[in-house]
PDB file of C-alpha atoms in Angstrom:
ATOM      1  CA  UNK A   1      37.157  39.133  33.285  1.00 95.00           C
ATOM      2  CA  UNK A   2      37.235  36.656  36.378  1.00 97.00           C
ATOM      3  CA  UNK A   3      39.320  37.247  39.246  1.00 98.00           C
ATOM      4  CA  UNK A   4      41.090  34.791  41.825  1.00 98.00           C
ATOM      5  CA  UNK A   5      43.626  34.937  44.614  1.00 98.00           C
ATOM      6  CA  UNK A   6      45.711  32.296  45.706  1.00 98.00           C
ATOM      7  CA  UNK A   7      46.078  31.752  49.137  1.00 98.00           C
ATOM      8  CA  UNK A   8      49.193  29.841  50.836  1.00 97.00           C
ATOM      9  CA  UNK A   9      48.821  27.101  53.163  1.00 97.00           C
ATOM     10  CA  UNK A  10      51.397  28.087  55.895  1.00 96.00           C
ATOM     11  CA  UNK A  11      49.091  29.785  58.166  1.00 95.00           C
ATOM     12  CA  UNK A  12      46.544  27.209  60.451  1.00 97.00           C
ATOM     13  CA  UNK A  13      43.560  26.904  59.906  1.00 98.00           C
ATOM     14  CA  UNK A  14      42.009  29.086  62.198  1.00 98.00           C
ATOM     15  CA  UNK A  15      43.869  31.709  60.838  1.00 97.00           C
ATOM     16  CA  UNK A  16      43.375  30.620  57.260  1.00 98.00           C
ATOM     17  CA  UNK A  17      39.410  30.053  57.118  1.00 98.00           C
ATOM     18  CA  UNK A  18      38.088  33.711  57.728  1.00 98.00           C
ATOM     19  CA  UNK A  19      40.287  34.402  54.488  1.00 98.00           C
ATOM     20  CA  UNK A  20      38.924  32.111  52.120  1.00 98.00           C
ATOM     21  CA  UNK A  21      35.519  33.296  53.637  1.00 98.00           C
ATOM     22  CA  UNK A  22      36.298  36.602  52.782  1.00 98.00           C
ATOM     23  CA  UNK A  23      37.654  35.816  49.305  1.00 98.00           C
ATOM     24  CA  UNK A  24      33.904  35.019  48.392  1.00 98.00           C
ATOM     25  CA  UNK A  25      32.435  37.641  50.528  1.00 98.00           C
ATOM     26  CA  UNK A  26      34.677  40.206  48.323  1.00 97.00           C
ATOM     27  CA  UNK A  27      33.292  39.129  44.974  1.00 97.00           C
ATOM     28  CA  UNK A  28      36.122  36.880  43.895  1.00 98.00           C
ATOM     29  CA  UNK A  29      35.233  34.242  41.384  1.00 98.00           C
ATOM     30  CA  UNK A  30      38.053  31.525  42.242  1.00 98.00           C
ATOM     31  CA  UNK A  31      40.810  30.808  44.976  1.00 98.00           C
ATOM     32  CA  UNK A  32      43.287  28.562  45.101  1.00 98.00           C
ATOM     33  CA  UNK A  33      46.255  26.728  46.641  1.00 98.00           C
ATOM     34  CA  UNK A  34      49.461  25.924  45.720  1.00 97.00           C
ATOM     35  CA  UNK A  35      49.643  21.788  45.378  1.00 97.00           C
ATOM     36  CA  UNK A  36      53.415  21.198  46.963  1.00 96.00           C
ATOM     37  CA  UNK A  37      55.105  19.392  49.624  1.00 96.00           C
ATOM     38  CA  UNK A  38      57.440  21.864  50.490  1.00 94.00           C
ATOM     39  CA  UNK A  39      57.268  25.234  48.947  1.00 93.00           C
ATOM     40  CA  UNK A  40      60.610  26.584  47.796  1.00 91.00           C
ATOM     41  CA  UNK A  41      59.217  30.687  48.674  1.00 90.00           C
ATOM     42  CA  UNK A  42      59.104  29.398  52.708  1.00 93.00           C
ATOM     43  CA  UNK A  43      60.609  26.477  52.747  1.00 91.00           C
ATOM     44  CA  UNK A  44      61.345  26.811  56.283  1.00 92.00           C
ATOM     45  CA  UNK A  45      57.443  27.946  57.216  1.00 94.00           C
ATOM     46  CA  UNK A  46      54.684  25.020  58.369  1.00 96.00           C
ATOM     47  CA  UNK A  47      52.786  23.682  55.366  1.00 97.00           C
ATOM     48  CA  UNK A  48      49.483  21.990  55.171  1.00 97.00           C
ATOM     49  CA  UNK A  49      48.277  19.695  52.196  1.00 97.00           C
ATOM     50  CA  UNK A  50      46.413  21.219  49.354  1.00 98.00           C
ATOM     51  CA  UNK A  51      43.670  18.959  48.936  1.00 97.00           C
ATOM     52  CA  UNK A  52      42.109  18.859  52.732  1.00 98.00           C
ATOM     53  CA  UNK A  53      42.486  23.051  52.935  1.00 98.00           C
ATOM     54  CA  UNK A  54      40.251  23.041  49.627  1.00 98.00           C
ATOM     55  CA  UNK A  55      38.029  20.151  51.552  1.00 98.00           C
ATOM     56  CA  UNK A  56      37.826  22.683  54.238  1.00 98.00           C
ATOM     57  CA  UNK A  57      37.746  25.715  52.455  1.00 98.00           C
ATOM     58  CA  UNK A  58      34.549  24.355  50.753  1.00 98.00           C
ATOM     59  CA  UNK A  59      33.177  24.054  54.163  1.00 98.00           C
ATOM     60  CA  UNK A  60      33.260  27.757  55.010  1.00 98.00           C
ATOM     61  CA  UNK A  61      32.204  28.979  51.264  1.00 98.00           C
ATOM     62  CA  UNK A  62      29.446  28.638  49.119  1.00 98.00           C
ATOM     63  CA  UNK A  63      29.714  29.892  45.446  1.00 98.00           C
ATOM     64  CA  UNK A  64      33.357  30.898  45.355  1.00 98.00           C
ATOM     65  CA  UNK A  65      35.392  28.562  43.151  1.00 98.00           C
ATOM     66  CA  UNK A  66      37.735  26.350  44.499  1.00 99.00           C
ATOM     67  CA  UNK A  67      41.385  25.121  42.868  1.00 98.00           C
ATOM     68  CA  UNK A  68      44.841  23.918  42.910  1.00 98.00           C
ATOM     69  CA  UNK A  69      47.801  25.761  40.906  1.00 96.00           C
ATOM     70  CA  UNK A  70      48.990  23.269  40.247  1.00 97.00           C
ATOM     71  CA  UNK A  71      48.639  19.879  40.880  1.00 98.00           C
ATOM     72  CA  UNK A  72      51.626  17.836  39.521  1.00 97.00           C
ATOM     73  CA  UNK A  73      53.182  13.777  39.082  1.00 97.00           C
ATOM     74  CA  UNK A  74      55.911  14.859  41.191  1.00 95.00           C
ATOM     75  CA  UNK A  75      54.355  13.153  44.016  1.00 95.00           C
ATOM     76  CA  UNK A  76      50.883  12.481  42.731  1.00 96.00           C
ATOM     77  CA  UNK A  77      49.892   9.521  41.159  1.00 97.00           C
ATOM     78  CA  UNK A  78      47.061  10.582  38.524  1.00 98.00           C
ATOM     79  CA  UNK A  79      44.544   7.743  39.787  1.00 98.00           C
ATOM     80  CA  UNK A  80      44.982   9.143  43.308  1.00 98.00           C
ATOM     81  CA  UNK A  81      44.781  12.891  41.981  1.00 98.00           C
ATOM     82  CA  UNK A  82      41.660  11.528  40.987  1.00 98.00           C
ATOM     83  CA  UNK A  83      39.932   9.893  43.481  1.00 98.00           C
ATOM     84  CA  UNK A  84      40.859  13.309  45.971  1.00 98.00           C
ATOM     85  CA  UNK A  85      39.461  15.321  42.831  1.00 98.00           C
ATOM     86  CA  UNK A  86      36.072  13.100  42.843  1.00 98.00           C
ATOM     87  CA  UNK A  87      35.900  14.185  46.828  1.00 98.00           C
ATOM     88  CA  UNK A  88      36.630  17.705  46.418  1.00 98.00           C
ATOM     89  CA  UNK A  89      33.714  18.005  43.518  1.00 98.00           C
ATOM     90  CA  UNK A  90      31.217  16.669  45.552  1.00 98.00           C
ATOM     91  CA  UNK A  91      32.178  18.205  48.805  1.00 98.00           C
ATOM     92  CA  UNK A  92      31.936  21.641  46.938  1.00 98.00           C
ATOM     93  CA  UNK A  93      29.079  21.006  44.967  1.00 98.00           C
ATOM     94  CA  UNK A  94      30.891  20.819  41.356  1.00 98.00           C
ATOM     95  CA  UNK A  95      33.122  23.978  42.558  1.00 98.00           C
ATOM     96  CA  UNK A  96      36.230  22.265  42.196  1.00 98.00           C
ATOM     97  CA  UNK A  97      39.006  23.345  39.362  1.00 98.00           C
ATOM     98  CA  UNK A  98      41.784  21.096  38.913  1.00 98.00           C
ATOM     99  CA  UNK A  99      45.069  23.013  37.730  1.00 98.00           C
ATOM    100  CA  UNK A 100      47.455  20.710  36.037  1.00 98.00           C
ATOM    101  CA  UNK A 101      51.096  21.246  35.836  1.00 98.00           C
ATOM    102  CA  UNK A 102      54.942  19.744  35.509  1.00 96.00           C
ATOM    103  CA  UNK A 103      55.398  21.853  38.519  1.00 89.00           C
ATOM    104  CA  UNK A 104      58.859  22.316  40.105  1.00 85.00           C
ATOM    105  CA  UNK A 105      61.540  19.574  40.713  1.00 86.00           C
ATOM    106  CA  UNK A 106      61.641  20.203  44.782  1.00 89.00           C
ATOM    107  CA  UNK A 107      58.484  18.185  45.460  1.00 92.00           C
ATOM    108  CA  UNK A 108      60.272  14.977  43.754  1.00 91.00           C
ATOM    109  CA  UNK A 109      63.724  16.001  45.906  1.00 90.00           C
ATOM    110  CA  UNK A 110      62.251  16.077  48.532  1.00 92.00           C
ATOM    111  CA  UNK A 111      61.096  12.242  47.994  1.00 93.00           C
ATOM    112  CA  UNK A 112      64.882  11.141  47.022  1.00 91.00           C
ATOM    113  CA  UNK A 113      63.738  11.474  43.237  1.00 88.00           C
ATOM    114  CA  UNK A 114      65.914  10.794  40.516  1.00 84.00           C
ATOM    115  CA  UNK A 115      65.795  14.304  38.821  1.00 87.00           C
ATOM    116  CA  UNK A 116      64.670  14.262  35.409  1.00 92.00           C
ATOM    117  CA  UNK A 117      65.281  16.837  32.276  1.00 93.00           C
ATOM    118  CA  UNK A 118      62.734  19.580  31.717  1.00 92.00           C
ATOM    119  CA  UNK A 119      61.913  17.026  28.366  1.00 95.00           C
ATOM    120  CA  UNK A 120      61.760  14.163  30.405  1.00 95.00           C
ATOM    121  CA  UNK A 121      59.379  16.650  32.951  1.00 95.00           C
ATOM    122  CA  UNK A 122      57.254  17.320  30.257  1.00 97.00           C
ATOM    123  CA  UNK A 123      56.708  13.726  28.771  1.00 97.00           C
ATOM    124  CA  UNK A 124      55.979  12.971  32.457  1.00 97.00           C
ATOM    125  CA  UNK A 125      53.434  15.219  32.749  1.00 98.00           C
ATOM    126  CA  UNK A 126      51.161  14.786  29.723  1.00 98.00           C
ATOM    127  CA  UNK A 127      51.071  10.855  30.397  1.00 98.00           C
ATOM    128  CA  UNK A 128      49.781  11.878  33.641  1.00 98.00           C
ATOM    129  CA  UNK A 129      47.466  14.237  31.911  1.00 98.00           C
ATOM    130  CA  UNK A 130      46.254  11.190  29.078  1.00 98.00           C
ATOM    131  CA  UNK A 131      46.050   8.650  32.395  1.00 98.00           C
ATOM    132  CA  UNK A 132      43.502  11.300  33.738  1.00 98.00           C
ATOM    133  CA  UNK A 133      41.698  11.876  30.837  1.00 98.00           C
ATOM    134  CA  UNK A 134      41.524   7.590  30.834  1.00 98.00           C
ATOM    135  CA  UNK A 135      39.742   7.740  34.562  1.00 98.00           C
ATOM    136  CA  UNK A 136      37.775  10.592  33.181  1.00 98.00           C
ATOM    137  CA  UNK A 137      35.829   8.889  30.540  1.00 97.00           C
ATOM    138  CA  UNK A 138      35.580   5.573  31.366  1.00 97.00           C
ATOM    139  CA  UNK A 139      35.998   2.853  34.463  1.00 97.00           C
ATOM    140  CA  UNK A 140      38.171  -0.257  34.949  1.00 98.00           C
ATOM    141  CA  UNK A 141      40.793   1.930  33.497  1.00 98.00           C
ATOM    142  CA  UNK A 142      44.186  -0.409  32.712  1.00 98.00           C
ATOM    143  CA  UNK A 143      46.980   1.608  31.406  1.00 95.00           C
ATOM    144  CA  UNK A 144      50.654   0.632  31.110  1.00 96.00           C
ATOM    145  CA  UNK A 145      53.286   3.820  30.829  1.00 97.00           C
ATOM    146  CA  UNK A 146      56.450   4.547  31.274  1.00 97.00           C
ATOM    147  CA  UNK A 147      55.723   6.695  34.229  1.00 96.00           C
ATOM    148  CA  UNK A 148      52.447   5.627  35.247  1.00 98.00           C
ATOM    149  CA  UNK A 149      49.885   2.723  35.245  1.00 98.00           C
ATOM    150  CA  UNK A 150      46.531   1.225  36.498  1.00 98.00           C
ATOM    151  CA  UNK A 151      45.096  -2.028  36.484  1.00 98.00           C
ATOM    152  CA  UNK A 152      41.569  -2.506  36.391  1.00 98.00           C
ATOM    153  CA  UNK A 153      41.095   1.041  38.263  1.00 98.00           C
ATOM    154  CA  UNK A 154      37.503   1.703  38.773  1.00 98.00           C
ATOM    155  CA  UNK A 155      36.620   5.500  38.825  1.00 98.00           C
ATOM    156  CA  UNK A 156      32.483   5.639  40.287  1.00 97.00           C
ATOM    157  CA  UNK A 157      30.662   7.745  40.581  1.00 97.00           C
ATOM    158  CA  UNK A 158      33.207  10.020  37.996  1.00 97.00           C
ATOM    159  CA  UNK A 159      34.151  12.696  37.539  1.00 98.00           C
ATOM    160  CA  UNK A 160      31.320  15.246  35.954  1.00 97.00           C
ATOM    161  CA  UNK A 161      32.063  18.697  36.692  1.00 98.00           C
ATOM    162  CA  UNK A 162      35.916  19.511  37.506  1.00 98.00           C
ATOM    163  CA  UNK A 163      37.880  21.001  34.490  1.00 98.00           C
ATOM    164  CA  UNK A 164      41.468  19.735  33.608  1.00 98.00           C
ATOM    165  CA  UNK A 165      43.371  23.638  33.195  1.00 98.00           C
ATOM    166  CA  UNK A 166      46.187  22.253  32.101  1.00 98.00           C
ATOM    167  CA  UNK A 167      49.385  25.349  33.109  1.00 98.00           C
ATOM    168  CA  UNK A 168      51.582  25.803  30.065  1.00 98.00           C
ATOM    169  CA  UNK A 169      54.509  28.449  28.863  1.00 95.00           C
ATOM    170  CA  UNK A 170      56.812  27.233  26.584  1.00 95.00           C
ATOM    171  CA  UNK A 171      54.902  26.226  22.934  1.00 97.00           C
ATOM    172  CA  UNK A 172      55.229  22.462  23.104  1.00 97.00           C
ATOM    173  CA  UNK A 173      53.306  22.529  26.665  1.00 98.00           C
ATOM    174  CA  UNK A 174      51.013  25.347  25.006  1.00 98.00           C
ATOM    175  CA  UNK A 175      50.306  22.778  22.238  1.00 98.00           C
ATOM    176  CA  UNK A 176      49.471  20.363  24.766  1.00 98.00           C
ATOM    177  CA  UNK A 177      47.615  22.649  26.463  1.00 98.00           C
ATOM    178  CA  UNK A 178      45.121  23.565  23.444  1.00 98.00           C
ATOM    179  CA  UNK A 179      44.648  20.156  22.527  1.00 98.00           C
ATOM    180  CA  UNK A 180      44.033  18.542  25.822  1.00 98.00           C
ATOM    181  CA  UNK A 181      43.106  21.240  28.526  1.00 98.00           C
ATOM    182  CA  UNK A 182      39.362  22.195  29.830  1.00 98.00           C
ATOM    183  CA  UNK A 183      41.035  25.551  30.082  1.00 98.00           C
ATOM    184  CA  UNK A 184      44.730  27.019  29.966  1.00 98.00           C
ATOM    185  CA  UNK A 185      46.989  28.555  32.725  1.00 98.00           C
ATOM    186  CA  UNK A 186      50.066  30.333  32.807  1.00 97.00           C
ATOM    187  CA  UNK A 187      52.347  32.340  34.506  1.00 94.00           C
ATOM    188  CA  UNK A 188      53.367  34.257  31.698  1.00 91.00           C
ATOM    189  CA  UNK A 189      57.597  34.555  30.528  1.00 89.00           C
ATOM    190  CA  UNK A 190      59.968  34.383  33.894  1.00 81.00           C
ATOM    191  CA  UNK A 191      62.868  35.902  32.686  1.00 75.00           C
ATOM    192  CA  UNK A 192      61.563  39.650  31.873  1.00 78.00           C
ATOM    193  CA  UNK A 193      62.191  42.741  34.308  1.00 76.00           C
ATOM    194  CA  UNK A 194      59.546  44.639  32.561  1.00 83.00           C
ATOM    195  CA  UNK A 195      55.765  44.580  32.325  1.00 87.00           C
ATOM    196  CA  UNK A 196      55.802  45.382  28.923  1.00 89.00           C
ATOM    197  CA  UNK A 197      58.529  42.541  28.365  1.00 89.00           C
ATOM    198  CA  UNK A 198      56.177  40.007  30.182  1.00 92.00           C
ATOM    199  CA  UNK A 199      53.072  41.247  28.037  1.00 93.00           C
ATOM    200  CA  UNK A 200      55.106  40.807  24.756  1.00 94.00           C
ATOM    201  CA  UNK A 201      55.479  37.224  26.376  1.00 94.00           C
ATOM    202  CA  UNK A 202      51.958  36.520  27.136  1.00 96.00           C
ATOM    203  CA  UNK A 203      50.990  37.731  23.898  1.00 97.00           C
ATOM    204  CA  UNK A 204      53.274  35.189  22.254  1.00 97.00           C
ATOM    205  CA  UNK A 205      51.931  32.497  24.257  1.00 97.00           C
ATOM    206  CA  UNK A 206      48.742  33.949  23.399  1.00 98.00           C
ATOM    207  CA  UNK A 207      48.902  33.474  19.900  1.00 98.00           C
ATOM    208  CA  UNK A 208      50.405  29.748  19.939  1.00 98.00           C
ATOM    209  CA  UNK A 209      47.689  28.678  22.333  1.00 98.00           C
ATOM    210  CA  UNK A 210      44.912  30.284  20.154  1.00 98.00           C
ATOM    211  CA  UNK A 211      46.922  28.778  16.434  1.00 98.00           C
ATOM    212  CA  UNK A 212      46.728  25.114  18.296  1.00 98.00           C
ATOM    213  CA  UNK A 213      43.177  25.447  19.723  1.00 98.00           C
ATOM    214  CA  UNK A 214      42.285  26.160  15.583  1.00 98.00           C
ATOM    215  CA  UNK A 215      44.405  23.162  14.983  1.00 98.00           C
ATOM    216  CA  UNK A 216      43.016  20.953  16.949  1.00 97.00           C
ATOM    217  CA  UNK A 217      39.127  21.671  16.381  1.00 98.00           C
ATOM    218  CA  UNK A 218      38.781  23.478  19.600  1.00 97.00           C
ATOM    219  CA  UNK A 219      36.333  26.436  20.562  1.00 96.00           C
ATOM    220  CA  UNK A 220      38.534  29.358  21.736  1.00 95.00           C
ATOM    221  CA  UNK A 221      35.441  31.008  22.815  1.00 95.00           C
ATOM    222  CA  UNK A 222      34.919  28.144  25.187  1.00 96.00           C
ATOM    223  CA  UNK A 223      37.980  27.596  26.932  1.00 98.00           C
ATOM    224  CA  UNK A 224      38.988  29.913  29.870  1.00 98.00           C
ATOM    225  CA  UNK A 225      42.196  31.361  29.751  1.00 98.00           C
ATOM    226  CA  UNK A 226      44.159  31.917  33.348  1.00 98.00           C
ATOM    227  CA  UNK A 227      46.791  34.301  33.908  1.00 97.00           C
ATOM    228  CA  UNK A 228      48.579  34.482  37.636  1.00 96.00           C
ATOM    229  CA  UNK A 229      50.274  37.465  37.744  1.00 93.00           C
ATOM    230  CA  UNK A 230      52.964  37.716  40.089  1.00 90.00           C
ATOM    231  CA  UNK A 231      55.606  34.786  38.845  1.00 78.00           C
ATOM    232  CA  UNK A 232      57.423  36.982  36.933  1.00 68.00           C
ATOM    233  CA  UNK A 233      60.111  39.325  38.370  1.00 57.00           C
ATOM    234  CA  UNK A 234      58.467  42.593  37.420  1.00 54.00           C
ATOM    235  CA  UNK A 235      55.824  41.742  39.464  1.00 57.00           C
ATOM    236  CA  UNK A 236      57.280  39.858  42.899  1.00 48.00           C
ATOM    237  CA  UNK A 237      60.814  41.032  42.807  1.00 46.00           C
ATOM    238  CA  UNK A 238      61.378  44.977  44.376  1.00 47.00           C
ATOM    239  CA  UNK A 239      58.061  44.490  46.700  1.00 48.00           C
ATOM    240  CA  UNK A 240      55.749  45.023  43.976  1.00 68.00           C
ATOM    241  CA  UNK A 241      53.280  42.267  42.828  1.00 88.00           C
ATOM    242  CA  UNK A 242      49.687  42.831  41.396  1.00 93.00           C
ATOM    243  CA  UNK A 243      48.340  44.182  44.411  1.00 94.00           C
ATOM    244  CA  UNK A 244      51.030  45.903  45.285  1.00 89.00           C
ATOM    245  CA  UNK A 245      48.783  49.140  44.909  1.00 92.00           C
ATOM    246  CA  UNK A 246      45.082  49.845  43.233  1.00 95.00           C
ATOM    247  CA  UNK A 247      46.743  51.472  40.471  1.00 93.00           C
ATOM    248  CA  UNK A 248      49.137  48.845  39.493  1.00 92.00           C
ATOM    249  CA  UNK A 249      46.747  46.102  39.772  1.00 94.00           C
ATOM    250  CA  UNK A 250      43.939  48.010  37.489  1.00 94.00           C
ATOM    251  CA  UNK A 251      46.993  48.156  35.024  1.00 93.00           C
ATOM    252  CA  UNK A 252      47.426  44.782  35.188  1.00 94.00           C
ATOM    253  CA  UNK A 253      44.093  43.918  34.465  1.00 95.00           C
ATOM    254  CA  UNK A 254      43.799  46.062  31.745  1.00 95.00           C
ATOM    255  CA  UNK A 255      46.704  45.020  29.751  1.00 95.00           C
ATOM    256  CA  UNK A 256      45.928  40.823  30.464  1.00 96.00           C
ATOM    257  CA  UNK A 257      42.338  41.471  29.416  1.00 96.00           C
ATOM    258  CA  UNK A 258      43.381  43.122  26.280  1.00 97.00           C
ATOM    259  CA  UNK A 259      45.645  40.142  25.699  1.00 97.00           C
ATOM    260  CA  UNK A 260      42.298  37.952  25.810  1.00 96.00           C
ATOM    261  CA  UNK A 261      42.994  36.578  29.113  1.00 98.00           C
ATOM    262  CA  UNK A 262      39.248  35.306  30.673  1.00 98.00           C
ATOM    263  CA  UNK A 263      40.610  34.948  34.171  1.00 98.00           C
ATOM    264  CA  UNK A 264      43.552  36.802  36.350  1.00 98.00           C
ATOM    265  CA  UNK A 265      44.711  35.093  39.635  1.00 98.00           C
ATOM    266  CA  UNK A 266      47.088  37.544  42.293  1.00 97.00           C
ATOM    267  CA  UNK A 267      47.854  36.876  45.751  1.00 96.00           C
ATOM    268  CA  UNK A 268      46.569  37.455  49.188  1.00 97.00           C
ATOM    269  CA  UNK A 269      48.521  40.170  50.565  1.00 95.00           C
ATOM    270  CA  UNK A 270      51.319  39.100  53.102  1.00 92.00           C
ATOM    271  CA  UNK A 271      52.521  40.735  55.961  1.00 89.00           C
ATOM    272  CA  UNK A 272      56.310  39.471  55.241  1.00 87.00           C
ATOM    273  CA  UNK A 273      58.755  37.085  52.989  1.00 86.00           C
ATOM    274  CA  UNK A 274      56.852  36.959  49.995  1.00 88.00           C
ATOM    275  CA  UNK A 275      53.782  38.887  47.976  1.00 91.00           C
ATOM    276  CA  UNK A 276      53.698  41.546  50.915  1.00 88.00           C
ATOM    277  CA  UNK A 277      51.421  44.037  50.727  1.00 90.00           C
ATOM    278  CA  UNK A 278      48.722  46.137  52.322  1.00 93.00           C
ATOM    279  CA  UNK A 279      44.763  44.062  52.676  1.00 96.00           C
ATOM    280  CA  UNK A 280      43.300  47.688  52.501  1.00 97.00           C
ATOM    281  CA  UNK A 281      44.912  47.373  49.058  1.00 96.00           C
ATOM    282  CA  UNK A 282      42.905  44.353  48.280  1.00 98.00           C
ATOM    283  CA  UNK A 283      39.886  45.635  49.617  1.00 97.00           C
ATOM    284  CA  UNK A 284      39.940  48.465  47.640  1.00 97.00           C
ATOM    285  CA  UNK A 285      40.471  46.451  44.816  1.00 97.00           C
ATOM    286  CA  UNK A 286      37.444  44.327  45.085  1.00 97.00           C
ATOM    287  CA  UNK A 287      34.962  47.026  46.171  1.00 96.00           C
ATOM    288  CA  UNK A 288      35.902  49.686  43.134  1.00 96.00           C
ATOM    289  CA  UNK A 289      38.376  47.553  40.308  1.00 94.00           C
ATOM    290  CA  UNK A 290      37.102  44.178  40.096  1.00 93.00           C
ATOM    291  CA  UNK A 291      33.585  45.571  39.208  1.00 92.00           C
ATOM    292  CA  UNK A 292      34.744  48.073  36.164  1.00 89.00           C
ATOM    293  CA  UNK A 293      36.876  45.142  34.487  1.00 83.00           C
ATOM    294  CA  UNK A 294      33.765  42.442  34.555  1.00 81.00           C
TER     295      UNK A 294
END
C-alpha cells in the first residue's frame, strides 16, 4: 500500500510548512488539502485556499505527492480548475493529483447558491468532470452545458501528468468513477458506528467499482484505489480516528488493504476540535507500520 495524510489549511503558513516537510521526510507517499471555502469541521477557524498551500507546499518538498480531496463545481469552474491544475503540475514537477468530487453544498451557500438535489449534484459534477476531460485532450475547447461552458478555451502547454481521481460512494458515482477516473477515491459508507459495518461498506463499493471498471474496458490493475479513513463515525466520532493509536491504525490498514485498497489517506494529528491525537502516534506509525504494509 501507499499512504497519505491530509493536512488542513487553518494554521499559517509558517506553522503549516515544517509539516508538509515532514510528511515527506516520514516516508509518506501523498498529502493533501481539503479544496473548500469554508470548512463546515471549523467553520469559525482562518482558512487559506487549497491551490496556493499545494503551490507552496511544492516549494518546501521534493518527491512527496501533492493533492486536493476534493476539488469540486461548487465554486470552481472546470476551465479554471484547470489552468491552477496546469500550474500546480509544473511547479511540482508532475507531482500534482487532482481529487475530483460533488463535494458538500456549504461552499455553494456560502456564494448565495441556489441549492440543488444530491441528483442534480451529481449531474453537476460529471459535466464538470466531461468539460475537464475536453481541456484535457484537446485545445480551443467550446462546450455548451447546462452547468458549464467554454468558448474557444485554449489549454497550452496541457495537461500531461496530473490524474483525474474522481471520489465516489454511492454506485451511480462509482460507475462514473470506473468509467471516467485516472483513479478512484472514497470515504467509505457514513452512516455505520462500526468498523466492521464500514468494511462491509467499502467492500460493496469495492465490488461495483471493480464490476464497472470490467464493463467499461478498464485495467483494474492500473487504477489506484484511495481510501480516507476517518469520514465515517467509527473512526472521528468518540476521539478515535486512524491514528488515534499505532494499533488501531495498523488495523486499519490491514483490513483496507485486504479490501484491495492501493492507497489509505488519515489525518495529521490535531491538538483540538477535530482528528485530535498524539504526533508521537504518527511518528511511530511511519517509522515501524507504514514499512510492514508496503
Amino acid at each position: 500500500m501507499r499512504f497519505g495524510l491530509t493536512l488542513l489549511t487553518d494554521q499559517p503558513w509558517a506553522e503549516a510548512a515544517p509539516r508538509w516537510r515532514a510528511a515527506e521526510e516520514m516516508g509518506f507517499d501523498h498529502a493533501w488539502t481539503y479544496d473548500h471555502l469554508v470548512w463546515g469541521g471549523l467553520p469559525d477557524s482562518p482558512w487559506a485556499g487549497a491551490t496556493p498551500t499545494l503551490a507552496a507546499a511544492a516549494g518546501v518538498t521534493e518527491r512527496i505527492g501533492l493533492g486536493t480531496l476534493v476539488s469540486a463545481p461548487n465554486f470552481r469552474h472546470p476551465y479554471l480548475l484547470f489552468r491552477d491544475a496546469q500550474a500546480l503540475e509544473d511547479i511540482s514537477g508532475g507531482r500534482f493529483l487532482l481529487g475530483l468530487g460533488t463535494g458538500g453544498d456549504l461552499d455553494s451557500q456560502v456564494l448565495g447558491a441556489g441549492e440543488l438535489s444530491v441528483r442534480e449534484r451529481v449531474d453537476r459534477f460529471q459535466e464538470f468532470v466531461h468539460v475537464l476531460e475536453s481541456l484535457r485532450d484537446g485545445d480551443h475547447v467550446s462546450s455548451q452545458g447546462r452547468w458549464f461552458s467554454t468558448a474557444d478555451a485554449r489549454t497550452r502547454p496541457g495537461l500531461h501528468r496530473t490524474p483525474y481521481l474522481v471520489a465516489a460512494n454511492g454506485p451511480r458515482s462509482l460507475r462514473f468513477a470506473a468509467a471516467h477516473g485516472d483513479g478512484w477515491v472514497t470515504t467509505g459508507p457514513h452512516a455505520t458506528d462500526s468498523l466492521d459495518g464500514w468494511c462491509a461498506g467499502l467492500a460493496q463499493s469495492a465490488a461495483i467499482f471493480s464490476d464497472a471498471a470490467a464493463a467499461a474496458g478498464r485495467d483494474l490493475a492500473s487504477l489506484p484505489r484511495y481510501v480516507l479513513t476517518d469520514a465515517a463515525p467509527h473512526l472521528s466520532g468518540q476521539g478515535r480516528f486512524a491514528l488515534s493509536s499505532v494499533a488501531f491504525f495498523e488495523e486499519v490498514a490491514g483490513r483496507v488493504a485486504d479490501l484491495g485498497f492501493t492507497d489509505l489517506v488519515t489525518h495529521w494529528p490535531r491538538a483540538d476540535t477535530t482528528y485530535v491525537g498524539d504526533e508521537s502516534v504518527l511518528e511511530t506509525v511511519a517509522a515501524d507500520v507504514l514499512p510492514r504494509h508496503r
